[in-house]
Short mmCIF file of C-alpha atoms in Angstrom, two decimals:
data_model
loop_
_atom_site.label_atom_id
_atom_site.label_comp_id
_atom_site.label_asym_id
_atom_site.label_seq_id
_atom_site.Cartn_x
_atom_site.Cartn_y
_atom_site.Cartn_z
CA ASN M 1 -92.44 149.51 37.67
CA TRP M 2 -92.15 148.65 41.34
CA PRO M 3 -89.64 151.41 42.26
CA GLU M 4 -92.07 154.13 41.31
CA VAL M 5 -94.70 152.51 43.51
CA THR M 6 -92.64 151.66 46.59
CA ALA M 7 -89.78 154.17 46.83
CA PRO M 8 -91.82 157.17 48.03
CA TYR M 9 -93.09 155.07 50.97
CA ILE M 10 -89.75 153.84 52.33
CA SER M 11 -89.89 155.37 55.79
CA THR M 12 -86.55 153.99 56.95
CA LEU M 13 -83.37 156.02 56.81
CA THR M 14 -81.81 154.57 53.66
CA PHE M 15 -78.61 155.27 51.73
CA ALA M 16 -78.43 153.63 48.30
CA LEU M 17 -75.12 152.60 46.73
CA GLN M 18 -76.01 152.29 43.08
CA SER M 19 -74.55 152.46 39.59
CA GLN M 20 -76.74 153.87 36.85
CA TYR M 21 -74.98 151.38 34.54
CA ASP M 22 -75.39 148.32 36.76
CA LEU M 23 -74.17 145.31 34.76
CA PHE M 24 -76.94 143.03 35.98
CA GLN M 25 -79.63 145.52 35.01
CA VAL M 26 -78.03 146.30 31.65
CA ASN M 27 -77.60 142.62 30.78
CA CYS M 28 -81.03 141.48 31.97
CA GLU M 29 -83.24 144.48 31.27
CA VAL M 30 -81.62 146.31 28.35
CA ASN M 31 -80.20 143.16 26.73
CA SER M 32 -77.96 145.22 24.43
CA ASN M 33 -74.33 146.30 24.29
CA LEU M 34 -75.11 149.33 22.13
CA PRO M 35 -74.55 152.78 23.68
CA GLY M 36 -77.93 154.16 22.56
CA PRO M 37 -80.16 151.69 24.44
CA ILE M 38 -77.82 151.59 27.45
CA ASN M 39 -77.73 155.39 27.76
CA ALA M 40 -81.51 155.60 27.33
CA TYR M 41 -81.91 153.04 30.14
CA ALA M 42 -79.53 155.02 32.39
CA GLU M 43 -81.40 158.25 31.68
CA ARG M 44 -84.71 156.63 32.61
CA PHE M 45 -83.10 155.10 35.71
CA ARG M 46 -81.86 158.53 36.86
CA GLN M 47 -85.27 160.08 36.24
CA VAL M 48 -87.09 157.46 38.31
CA PHE M 49 -84.38 157.37 40.98
CA PHE M 50 -84.44 161.12 41.58
CA GLU M 51 -88.17 161.63 41.15
CA TYR M 52 -89.40 158.80 43.35
CA TYR M 53 -86.55 157.87 45.71
CA LEU M 54 -84.58 161.06 46.37
CA ASN M 55 -87.24 163.71 45.83
CA GLY M 56 -90.63 162.01 46.04
CA GLY M 57 -93.03 161.36 48.88
CA ASP M 58 -93.20 162.31 52.52
CA TYR M 59 -89.99 160.41 53.38
CA ALA M 60 -87.59 161.81 50.75
CA SER M 61 -85.54 163.54 53.45
CA LEU M 62 -84.69 160.07 54.80
CA HIS M 63 -83.19 158.94 51.48
CA GLY M 64 -79.64 159.48 50.32
CA ALA M 65 -77.46 157.96 47.63
CA PHE M 66 -74.06 157.48 46.10
CA LEU M 67 -75.03 157.18 42.43
CA ASP M 68 -72.13 156.58 40.08
CA SER M 69 -71.62 155.92 36.40
CA CYS M 70 -69.37 152.86 36.56
CA SER M 71 -70.24 149.69 34.70
CA ARG M 72 -70.35 147.04 37.44
CA HIS M 73 -72.64 145.06 39.72
CA CYS M 74 -71.62 145.08 43.39
CA GLY M 75 -68.14 145.63 44.66
CA GLU M 76 -65.56 148.34 44.03
CA TRP M 77 -67.53 150.75 46.22
CA ASP M 78 -64.53 152.56 47.60
CA ALA M 79 -62.55 152.55 44.34
CA PHE M 80 -63.53 156.11 43.37
CA ASP M 81 -64.74 159.37 44.88
CA ILE M 82 -67.67 161.70 44.33
CA ASP M 83 -67.16 165.19 45.77
CA GLU M 84 -64.01 163.96 47.55
CA ASP M 85 -65.77 161.10 49.37
CA ASN M 86 -65.79 157.42 48.53
CA SER M 87 -69.04 155.53 49.07
CA GLY M 88 -68.15 154.48 52.61
CA GLN M 89 -67.34 158.04 53.66
CA ALA M 90 -70.49 159.37 51.97
CA SER M 91 -72.60 156.75 53.74
CA VAL M 92 -71.12 157.58 57.16
CA LYS M 93 -71.67 161.32 56.58
CA PHE M 94 -75.29 160.69 55.56
CA TYR M 95 -76.12 158.63 58.64
CA ASP M 96 -74.17 160.95 60.98
CA ASN M 97 -76.12 163.94 59.66
CA HIS M 98 -79.40 162.16 60.33
CA GLY M 99 -78.55 160.84 63.78
#
């Protein structure tokens, strides 16, 4: 449960590039290929991610993210868009808006 403990106290401008279906996390933490357990894990991930990293604590305004639903671990960051931006463009916009 370390994210819930540490995320609200990250006082550095931080932009996370993260998949809610990260293959490493699914394989090591969920240890199942069934949709039910994987979707339950992703739902819990989103809840913790938004509550503690994006919306929690005194430093939430310093946190941004590009959270996608692709099944992968690392790589392919600019292979798709969210709101017309790929992850690189979203990251640049985030840091430019906080500069």
